[in-house]
Amino acid sequence: MSGMYPFRRGLVKEPSAKRIQKVCSKSINSFCPVSPWFLLPLSPFSCITSFRLVFGSVIGKFFAPLYLRKIKLIRWPVKHVDHELDEKVPFRSDTVKCYMDFINIWIRPLNMLLHRYGWLQGSRHCAEFMRYLIKTYTYALKIYRHCMTTTYRTPCDQKQVKKLRAADPHYCCVPSLHISIVCLCFSFYKMLFDRENFTFMEKQRWNWELYSRAVEIGETVLYLKQHSVNCIPAALYMLTRLAPELFTASDAVRFVNDLFQKAEDVAEKDKVEIRSHIIFMYERFLLEGTTEDDWTLPITRWLDAYEAYTPSYAK
């Protein structure tokens, strides 16, 4: 059982029918993304995990290396990973709000769990998800230590985009934590809903909501030029290796094939090329990784050999 659920710590008491009735008709998007920040550090079941996630992982393994590299207190190499297919996706500043929702996409479901199970019992499930997040940041840092990565970004004076770029030194592109986290989110909850016997209505509504939002956010990383098409397969490969019990190759291929399905600003032939490239690179990493004890080697070898494309909007 521990192999199937490596971050599960004890059993959670089933919620009352009254609690289920209160939340089952709500959308995930309707749950407040603020209160979990205050409630989870107060629970004995999620207190330590909450602090490890925020200070040890988000700050210690992501923002600290970013800013230390920016002010040159660490000298990790930085390399561009742009690809010619990046130019096939137009720059769209209007997608910045969706892009930034990658934080709330995993916080809102935590609040849903707190409402459905109650503060103490719900915090057990929340802690299980946060342990996966900690592992995700830990895995990503292994690549960043080898080589930090960046992309060229289209010049833009839009206020929200300027704020985003001012806050983000933009040195952690491969693997894309945006992609890894949104895919981890829908994969984890799909497992949890089945394991904990959520109602059919809950599973049907919430699985689709989390998955479709993940796809939308996945598209924005290319629309905003925050990532290249090369960043996505590395993220999917990393997630497949760190959580094979949640995220499989078929999940990765499905996710990629759903990118830009409804987009009218990307040509159909370009959509096919973009998806084909991402899937090819993902399968290449996956195949090479089967013969290696160190999962990072397929990505680091590719990074060492890659010669980046310089897009027309580069400055």
mmCIF file of C-alpha atoms in Angstrom:
data_model
loop_
_atom_site.group_PDB
_atom_site.id
_atom_site.type_symbol
_atom_site.label_atom_id
_atom_site.label_comp_id
_atom_site.label_asym_id
_atom_site.label_seq_id
_atom_site.Cartn_x
_atom_site.Cartn_y
_atom_site.Cartn_z
ATOM 1 C CA MET A 1 0.000 0.000 0.000
ATOM 2 C CA SER A 2 2.841 2.419 0.816
ATOM 3 C CA GLY A 3 4.261 1.867 -2.665
ATOM 4 C CA MET A 4 0.979 2.923 -4.244
ATOM 5 C CA TYR A 5 0.607 5.955 -1.979
ATOM 6 C CA PRO A 6 4.130 6.902 -0.849
ATOM 7 C CA PHE A 7 3.090 10.173 0.815
ATOM 8 C CA ARG A 8 -0.012 8.967 2.590
ATOM 9 C CA ARG A 9 0.255 9.219 6.381
ATOM 10 C CA GLY A 10 -2.579 7.384 8.096
ATOM 11 C CA LEU A 11 -6.223 6.991 7.168
ATOM 12 C CA VAL A 12 -8.699 9.843 6.939
ATOM 13 C CA LYS A 13 -12.132 9.610 8.515
ATOM 14 C CA GLU A 14 -14.936 9.675 5.964
ATOM 15 C CA PRO A 15 -16.894 12.947 5.895
ATOM 16 C CA SER A 16 -20.536 13.129 6.850
ATOM 17 C CA ALA A 17 -23.241 13.141 4.197
ATOM 18 C CA LYS A 18 -24.027 16.706 5.252
ATOM 19 C CA ARG A 19 -20.486 17.877 4.502
ATOM 20 C CA ILE A 20 -20.479 16.131 1.138
ATOM 21 C CA GLN A 21 -23.812 17.683 0.250
ATOM 22 C CA LYS A 22 -22.472 21.160 0.987
ATOM 23 C CA VAL A 23 -19.553 20.920 -1.425
ATOM 24 C CA CYS A 24 -20.498 18.417 -4.127
ATOM 25 C CA SER A 25 -22.330 20.939 -6.307
ATOM 26 C CA LYS A 26 -19.626 23.604 -6.083
ATOM 27 C CA SER A 27 -16.925 24.211 -8.642
ATOM 28 C CA ILE A 28 -13.288 24.035 -7.564
ATOM 29 C CA ASN A 29 -12.946 27.611 -8.750
ATOM 30 C CA SER A 30 -15.476 28.750 -6.146
ATOM 31 C CA PHE A 31 -13.236 27.805 -3.210
ATOM 32 C CA CYS A 32 -11.140 30.588 -1.720
ATOM 33 C CA PRO A 33 -7.389 30.247 -2.387
ATOM 34 C CA VAL A 34 -6.434 32.331 0.664
ATOM 35 C CA SER A 35 -7.587 30.452 3.772
ATOM 36 C CA PRO A 36 -5.407 27.315 3.287
ATOM 37 C CA TRP A 37 -2.311 29.498 3.749
ATOM 38 C CA PHE A 38 -3.498 30.221 7.296
ATOM 39 C CA LEU A 39 -5.257 26.975 8.220
ATOM 40 C CA LEU A 40 -2.767 24.331 7.110
ATOM 41 C CA PRO A 41 0.205 25.617 9.169
ATOM 42 C CA LEU A 42 -2.035 25.340 12.252
ATOM 43 C CA SER A 43 -2.914 21.666 11.803
ATOM 44 C CA PRO A 44 -0.690 19.067 13.491
ATOM 45 C CA PHE A 45 -1.056 16.906 10.372
ATOM 46 C CA SER A 46 0.149 19.541 7.893
ATOM 47 C CA CYS A 47 2.130 22.084 9.916
ATOM 48 C CA ILE A 48 5.648 20.789 9.231
ATOM 49 C CA THR A 49 4.841 19.938 5.615
ATOM 50 C CA SER A 50 3.462 23.446 5.019
ATOM 51 C CA PHE A 51 6.647 25.086 6.259
ATOM 52 C CA ARG A 52 8.828 22.653 4.322
ATOM 53 C CA LEU A 53 6.920 23.463 1.148
ATOM 54 C CA VAL A 54 6.969 27.243 1.475
ATOM 55 C CA PHE A 55 10.395 27.842 2.980
ATOM 56 C CA GLY A 56 12.336 24.736 2.047
ATOM 57 C CA SER A 57 11.019 24.249 -1.487
ATOM 58 C CA VAL A 58 9.305 27.286 -3.039
ATOM 59 C CA ILE A 59 11.757 29.749 -1.508
ATOM 60 C CA GLY A 60 14.792 27.561 -0.873
ATOM 61 C CA LYS A 61 14.784 25.517 -4.070
ATOM 62 C CA PHE A 62 13.247 27.948 -6.542
ATOM 63 C CA PHE A 63 13.270 31.654 -5.686
ATOM 64 C CA ALA A 64 16.567 31.641 -3.790
ATOM 65 C CA PRO A 65 18.566 30.108 -6.677
ATOM 66 C CA LEU A 66 16.815 32.443 -9.126
ATOM 67 C CA TYR A 67 17.721 35.619 -7.294
ATOM 68 C CA LEU A 68 21.151 34.431 -6.191
ATOM 69 C CA ARG A 69 21.949 33.777 -9.848
ATOM 70 C CA LYS A 70 20.555 37.152 -10.854
ATOM 71 C CA ILE A 71 22.860 38.993 -8.453
ATOM 72 C CA LYS A 72 25.672 36.574 -9.359
ATOM 73 C CA LEU A 73 26.200 35.093 -5.912
ATOM 74 C CA ILE A 74 25.999 31.701 -7.576
ATOM 75 C CA ARG A 75 27.541 31.019 -10.976
ATOM 76 C CA TRP A 76 25.437 28.212 -12.374
ATOM 77 C CA PRO A 77 25.507 28.346 -16.187
ATOM 78 C CA VAL A 78 22.478 29.821 -17.982
ATOM 79 C CA LYS A 79 21.478 28.658 -21.447
ATOM 80 C CA HIS A 80 18.758 29.641 -23.929
ATOM 81 C CA VAL A 81 16.417 26.819 -24.960
ATOM 82 C CA ASP A 82 14.279 28.550 -27.610
ATOM 83 C CA HIS A 83 13.009 26.579 -30.608
ATOM 84 C CA GLU A 84 11.758 27.755 -33.983
ATOM 85 C CA LEU A 85 8.290 26.375 -33.200
ATOM 86 C CA ASP A 86 7.943 28.963 -30.434
ATOM 87 C CA GLU A 87 7.317 31.561 -33.136
ATOM 88 C CA LYS A 88 4.302 29.607 -34.362
ATOM 89 C CA VAL A 89 2.462 30.617 -31.183
ATOM 90 C CA PRO A 90 1.582 34.334 -31.100
ATOM 91 C CA PHE A 91 2.421 36.441 -28.084
ATOM 92 C CA ARG A 92 -0.737 37.152 -26.073
ATOM 93 C CA SER A 93 -0.459 39.397 -23.046
ATOM 94 C CA ASP A 94 -4.132 38.791 -22.234
ATOM 95 C CA THR A 95 -3.291 35.271 -21.016
ATOM 96 C CA VAL A 96 -1.211 36.476 -18.059
ATOM 97 C CA LYS A 97 -4.070 36.091 -15.569
ATOM 98 C CA CYS A 98 -4.551 32.468 -16.570
ATOM 99 C CA TYR A 99 -0.789 31.908 -16.420
ATOM 100 C CA MET A 100 -0.652 33.178 -12.846
ATOM 101 C CA ASP A 101 -3.534 30.903 -11.868
ATOM 102 C CA PHE A 102 -1.103 27.995 -11.673
ATOM 103 C CA ILE A 103 -0.727 28.887 -7.975
ATOM 104 C CA ASN A 104 -4.432 28.903 -7.232
ATOM 105 C CA ILE A 105 -5.097 25.775 -9.287
ATOM 106 C CA TRP A 106 -3.499 23.671 -6.552
ATOM 107 C CA ILE A 107 -4.541 25.805 -3.561
ATOM 108 C CA ARG A 108 -8.291 25.894 -4.255
ATOM 109 C CA PRO A 109 -8.628 22.075 -4.102
ATOM 110 C CA LEU A 110 -6.899 22.141 -0.717
ATOM 111 C CA ASN A 111 -9.676 24.388 0.544
ATOM 112 C CA MET A 112 -12.226 22.029 -0.972
ATOM 113 C CA LEU A 113 -10.693 19.197 1.069
ATOM 114 C CA LEU A 114 -10.810 21.304 4.232
ATOM 115 C CA HIS A 115 -14.510 21.997 3.657
ATOM 116 C CA ARG A 116 -15.387 18.433 2.692
ATOM 117 C CA TYR A 117 -13.525 16.672 5.500
ATOM 118 C CA GLY A 118 -13.167 19.388 8.106
ATOM 119 C CA TRP A 119 -9.980 21.179 9.092
ATOM 120 C CA LEU A 120 -8.126 18.353 10.867
ATOM 121 C CA GLN A 121 -9.080 15.427 8.656
ATOM 122 C CA GLY A 122 -8.828 17.435 5.450
ATOM 123 C CA SER A 123 -5.341 18.621 6.327
ATOM 124 C CA ARG A 124 -4.104 15.015 6.101
ATOM 125 C CA HIS A 125 -5.005 14.874 2.406
ATOM 126 C CA CYS A 126 -3.605 18.366 1.885
ATOM 127 C CA ALA A 127 -0.295 17.301 3.401
ATOM 128 C CA GLU A 128 -0.149 14.311 1.070
ATOM 129 C CA PHE A 129 -0.425 16.595 -1.955
ATOM 130 C CA MET A 130 2.101 19.053 -0.553
ATOM 131 C CA ARG A 131 4.639 16.249 -0.115
ATOM 132 C CA TYR A 132 4.361 15.605 -3.844
ATOM 133 C CA LEU A 133 4.953 19.310 -4.459
ATOM 134 C CA ILE A 134 8.070 19.229 -2.299
ATOM 135 C CA LYS A 135 9.373 16.297 -4.317
ATOM 136 C CA THR A 136 8.626 18.186 -7.547
ATOM 137 C CA TYR A 137 10.727 21.178 -6.488
ATOM 138 C CA THR A 138 13.498 18.858 -5.301
ATOM 139 C CA TYR A 139 13.609 17.055 -8.640
ATOM 140 C CA ALA A 140 13.564 20.283 -10.644
ATOM 141 C CA LEU A 141 16.460 21.730 -8.661
ATOM 142 C CA LYS A 142 18.652 18.827 -9.780
ATOM 143 C CA ILE A 143 18.342 20.092 -13.352
ATOM 144 C CA TYR A 144 18.716 23.765 -12.430
ATOM 145 C CA ARG A 145 21.961 22.987 -10.604
ATOM 146 C CA HIS A 146 23.366 21.439 -13.759
ATOM 147 C CA CYS A 147 22.271 24.273 -16.022
ATOM 148 C CA MET A 148 19.786 27.079 -15.586
ATOM 149 C CA THR A 149 17.728 27.890 -18.652
ATOM 150 C CA THR A 150 15.897 30.843 -20.147
ATOM 151 C CA THR A 151 13.971 31.970 -23.223
ATOM 152 C CA TYR A 152 13.651 35.186 -25.178
ATOM 153 C CA ARG A 153 10.465 37.075 -24.352
ATOM 154 C CA THR A 154 8.521 39.378 -26.634
ATOM 155 C CA PRO A 155 8.796 43.036 -25.541
ATOM 156 C CA CYS A 156 5.600 44.118 -23.800
ATOM 157 C CA ASP A 157 4.427 47.186 -21.882
ATOM 158 C CA GLN A 158 1.289 45.609 -20.463
ATOM 159 C CA LYS A 159 1.237 46.271 -16.712
ATOM 160 C CA GLN A 160 0.642 42.722 -15.461
ATOM 161 C CA VAL A 161 3.233 41.262 -17.808
ATOM 162 C CA LYS A 162 5.791 43.822 -16.672
ATOM 163 C CA LYS A 163 5.086 42.915 -13.034
ATOM 164 C CA LEU A 164 5.496 39.225 -13.816
ATOM 165 C CA ARG A 165 8.809 39.779 -15.558
ATOM 166 C CA ALA A 166 10.072 42.073 -12.814
ATOM 167 C CA ALA A 167 9.386 39.384 -10.216
ATOM 168 C CA ASP A 168 10.774 36.499 -12.271
ATOM 169 C CA PRO A 169 14.485 36.500 -13.218
ATOM 170 C CA HIS A 170 13.512 33.758 -15.685
ATOM 171 C CA TYR A 171 16.325 31.257 -15.251
ATOM 172 C CA CYS A 172 14.336 28.081 -14.481
ATOM 173 C CA CYS A 173 12.686 27.118 -17.753
ATOM 174 C CA VAL A 174 13.725 23.469 -18.134
ATOM 175 C CA PRO A 175 11.889 21.696 -16.683
ATOM 176 C CA SER A 176 8.825 23.928 -16.519
ATOM 177 C CA LEU A 177 7.432 23.871 -12.989
ATOM 178 C CA HIS A 178 4.246 25.414 -14.364
ATOM 179 C CA ILE A 179 3.656 22.314 -16.461
ATOM 180 C CA SER A 180 4.782 19.844 -13.809
ATOM 181 C CA ILE A 181 2.591 21.361 -11.110
ATOM 182 C CA VAL A 182 -0.628 21.683 -13.112
ATOM 183 C CA CYS A 183 -0.247 18.099 -14.347
ATOM 184 C CA LEU A 184 0.547 16.886 -10.843
ATOM 185 C CA CYS A 185 -2.591 18.639 -9.644
ATOM 186 C CA PHE A 186 -5.099 16.966 -11.947
ATOM 187 C CA SER A 187 -3.311 13.603 -11.633
ATOM 188 C CA PHE A 188 -3.213 13.623 -7.840
ATOM 189 C CA TYR A 189 -6.870 14.493 -7.464
ATOM 190 C CA LYS A 190 -7.933 11.911 -10.009
ATOM 191 C CA MET A 191 -6.214 9.321 -7.808
ATOM 192 C CA LEU A 192 -7.589 10.791 -4.587
ATOM 193 C CA PHE A 193 -11.172 10.964 -5.831
ATOM 194 C CA ASP A 194 -11.050 7.272 -6.742
ATOM 195 C CA ARG A 195 -9.202 6.117 -3.638
ATOM 196 C CA GLU A 196 -11.410 8.021 -1.204
ATOM 197 C CA ASN A 197 -14.681 7.144 -2.939
ATOM 198 C CA PHE A 198 -15.803 10.619 -3.910
ATOM 199 C CA THR A 199 -19.270 10.756 -5.423
ATOM 200 C CA PHE A 200 -19.785 10.401 -9.156
ATOM 201 C CA MET A 201 -20.890 14.039 -9.375
ATOM 202 C CA GLU A 202 -17.757 15.255 -7.602
ATOM 203 C CA LYS A 203 -15.419 13.182 -9.742
ATOM 204 C CA GLN A 204 -17.105 14.127 -12.992
ATOM 205 C CA ARG A 205 -17.187 17.854 -12.227
ATOM 206 C CA TRP A 206 -13.829 18.297 -10.540
ATOM 207 C CA ASN A 207 -11.675 16.009 -12.686
ATOM 208 C CA TRP A 208 -12.745 17.859 -15.802
ATOM 209 C CA GLU A 209 -12.378 21.266 -14.180
ATOM 210 C CA LEU A 210 -8.818 20.599 -12.982
ATOM 211 C CA TYR A 211 -7.745 18.979 -16.234
ATOM 212 C CA SER A 212 -9.174 21.628 -18.550
ATOM 213 C CA ARG A 213 -7.645 24.417 -16.470
ATOM 214 C CA ALA A 214 -4.285 22.651 -16.557
ATOM 215 C CA VAL A 215 -4.440 22.562 -20.361
ATOM 216 C CA GLU A 216 -5.318 26.272 -20.495
ATOM 217 C CA ILE A 217 -2.392 27.146 -18.244
ATOM 218 C CA GLY A 218 -0.152 24.881 -20.313
ATOM 219 C CA GLU A 219 -0.989 26.930 -23.390
ATOM 220 C CA THR A 220 -0.212 30.227 -21.665
ATOM 221 C CA VAL A 221 3.422 29.309 -21.015
ATOM 222 C CA LEU A 222 3.896 29.441 -24.793
ATOM 223 C CA TYR A 223 1.597 32.409 -25.423
ATOM 224 C CA LEU A 224 3.552 34.525 -22.919
ATOM 225 C CA LYS A 225 6.950 33.216 -24.091
ATOM 226 C CA GLN A 226 7.722 32.225 -20.514
ATOM 227 C CA HIS A 227 8.704 28.817 -21.824
ATOM 228 C CA SER A 228 9.689 27.122 -25.042
ATOM 229 C CA VAL A 229 8.190 24.000 -26.566
ATOM 230 C CA ASN A 230 11.380 22.378 -25.254
ATOM 231 C CA CYS A 231 10.448 23.074 -21.637
ATOM 232 C CA ILE A 232 7.228 21.063 -21.705
ATOM 233 C CA PRO A 233 8.552 17.555 -22.521
ATOM 234 C CA ALA A 234 11.223 17.848 -19.832
ATOM 235 C CA ALA A 235 8.542 18.735 -17.273
ATOM 236 C CA LEU A 236 6.305 15.853 -18.311
ATOM 237 C CA TYR A 237 9.219 13.410 -18.241
ATOM 238 C CA MET A 238 10.254 14.600 -14.781
ATOM 239 C CA LEU A 239 6.720 14.124 -13.456
ATOM 240 C CA THR A 240 6.516 10.644 -14.966
ATOM 241 C CA ARG A 241 9.697 9.703 -13.117
ATOM 242 C CA LEU A 242 8.856 11.292 -9.765
ATOM 243 C CA ALA A 243 5.238 10.125 -9.560
ATOM 244 C CA PRO A 244 4.672 7.116 -11.854
ATOM 245 C CA GLU A 245 1.811 6.039 -9.598
ATOM 246 C CA LEU A 246 -0.023 9.235 -10.574
ATOM 247 C CA PHE A 247 1.191 10.323 -13.988
ATOM 248 C CA THR A 248 1.849 7.936 -16.864
ATOM 249 C CA ALA A 249 3.049 8.261 -20.444
ATOM 250 C CA SER A 250 -0.538 8.059 -21.667
ATOM 251 C CA ASP A 251 -1.447 10.982 -19.384
ATOM 252 C CA ALA A 252 1.411 13.008 -20.852
ATOM 253 C CA VAL A 253 0.428 12.276 -24.447
ATOM 254 C CA ARG A 254 -3.211 13.085 -23.761
ATOM 255 C CA PHE A 255 -2.236 16.403 -22.177
ATOM 256 C CA VAL A 256 -0.029 17.385 -25.120
ATOM 257 C CA ASN A 257 -2.634 16.386 -27.696
ATOM 258 C CA ASP A 258 -5.196 18.615 -25.979
ATOM 259 C CA LEU A 259 -3.021 21.729 -26.189
ATOM 260 C CA PHE A 260 -4.439 24.411 -28.518
ATOM 261 C CA GLN A 261 -7.438 22.287 -29.488
ATOM 262 C CA LYS A 262 -9.701 25.343 -29.403
ATOM 263 C CA ALA A 263 -7.089 27.923 -30.388
ATOM 264 C CA GLU A 264 -7.966 29.943 -33.465
ATOM 265 C CA ASP A 265 -4.726 31.922 -33.471
ATOM 266 C CA VAL A 266 -2.457 28.931 -34.127
ATOM 267 C CA ALA A 267 -2.567 27.303 -37.560
ATOM 268 C CA GLU A 268 -3.652 23.663 -37.652
ATOM 269 C CA LYS A 269 -0.404 22.491 -39.239
ATOM 270 C CA ASP A 270 1.543 24.379 -36.582
ATOM 271 C CA LYS A 271 -0.494 22.729 -33.831
ATOM 272 C CA VAL A 272 0.439 19.341 -35.250
ATOM 273 C CA GLU A 273 4.122 20.272 -35.424
ATOM 274 C CA ILE A 274 4.158 21.620 -31.876
ATOM 275 C CA ARG A 275 2.447 18.567 -30.407
ATOM 276 C CA SER A 276 4.610 16.193 -32.434
ATOM 277 C CA HIS A 277 7.799 17.882 -31.256
ATOM 278 C CA ILE A 278 6.769 17.802 -27.596
ATOM 279 C CA ILE A 279 5.727 14.152 -27.744
ATOM 280 C CA PHE A 280 8.894 13.186 -29.641
ATOM 281 C CA MET A 281 11.107 14.874 -27.047
ATOM 282 C CA TYR A 282 9.105 13.401 -24.167
ATOM 283 C CA GLU A 283 9.368 9.882 -25.563
ATOM 284 C CA ARG A 284 13.065 10.408 -26.243
ATOM 285 C CA PHE A 285 13.686 11.385 -22.610
ATOM 286 C CA LEU A 286 11.540 8.496 -21.428
ATOM 287 C CA LEU A 287 13.334 5.944 -23.612
ATOM 288 C CA GLU A 288 16.805 7.158 -22.694
ATOM 289 C CA GLY A 289 15.834 7.246 -19.037
ATOM 290 C CA THR A 290 14.978 3.552 -18.958
ATOM 291 C CA THR A 291 18.665 2.668 -19.277
ATOM 292 C CA GLU A 292 19.891 5.173 -16.675
ATOM 293 C CA ASP A 293 19.993 4.990 -12.894
ATOM 294 C CA ASP A 294 19.999 8.791 -12.814
ATOM 295 C CA TRP A 295 16.728 10.109 -14.255
ATOM 296 C CA THR A 296 18.271 13.543 -14.956
ATOM 297 C CA LEU A 297 20.799 12.327 -17.542
ATOM 298 C CA PRO A 298 18.499 12.412 -20.610
ATOM 299 C CA ILE A 299 17.700 16.069 -19.902
ATOM 300 C CA THR A 300 21.194 17.188 -18.920
ATOM 301 C CA ARG A 301 22.755 15.495 -21.961
ATOM 302 C CA TRP A 302 20.249 17.228 -24.194
ATOM 303 C CA LEU A 303 20.923 20.581 -22.519
ATOM 304 C CA ASP A 304 24.676 20.203 -22.964
ATOM 305 C CA ALA A 305 24.304 19.497 -26.685
ATOM 306 C CA TYR A 306 21.436 21.838 -27.550
ATOM 307 C CA GLU A 307 22.027 24.857 -29.776
ATOM 308 C CA ALA A 308 19.232 27.326 -29.210
ATOM 309 C CA TYR A 309 17.261 29.026 -31.947
ATOM 310 C CA THR A 310 17.139 32.824 -31.870
ATOM 311 C CA PRO A 311 13.576 34.030 -32.544
ATOM 312 C CA SER A 312 12.748 37.211 -34.430
ATOM 313 C CA TYR A 313 11.516 38.923 -31.251
ATOM 314 C CA ALA A 314 14.825 38.369 -29.421
ATOM 315 C CA LYS A 315 16.512 41.451 -28.039
#
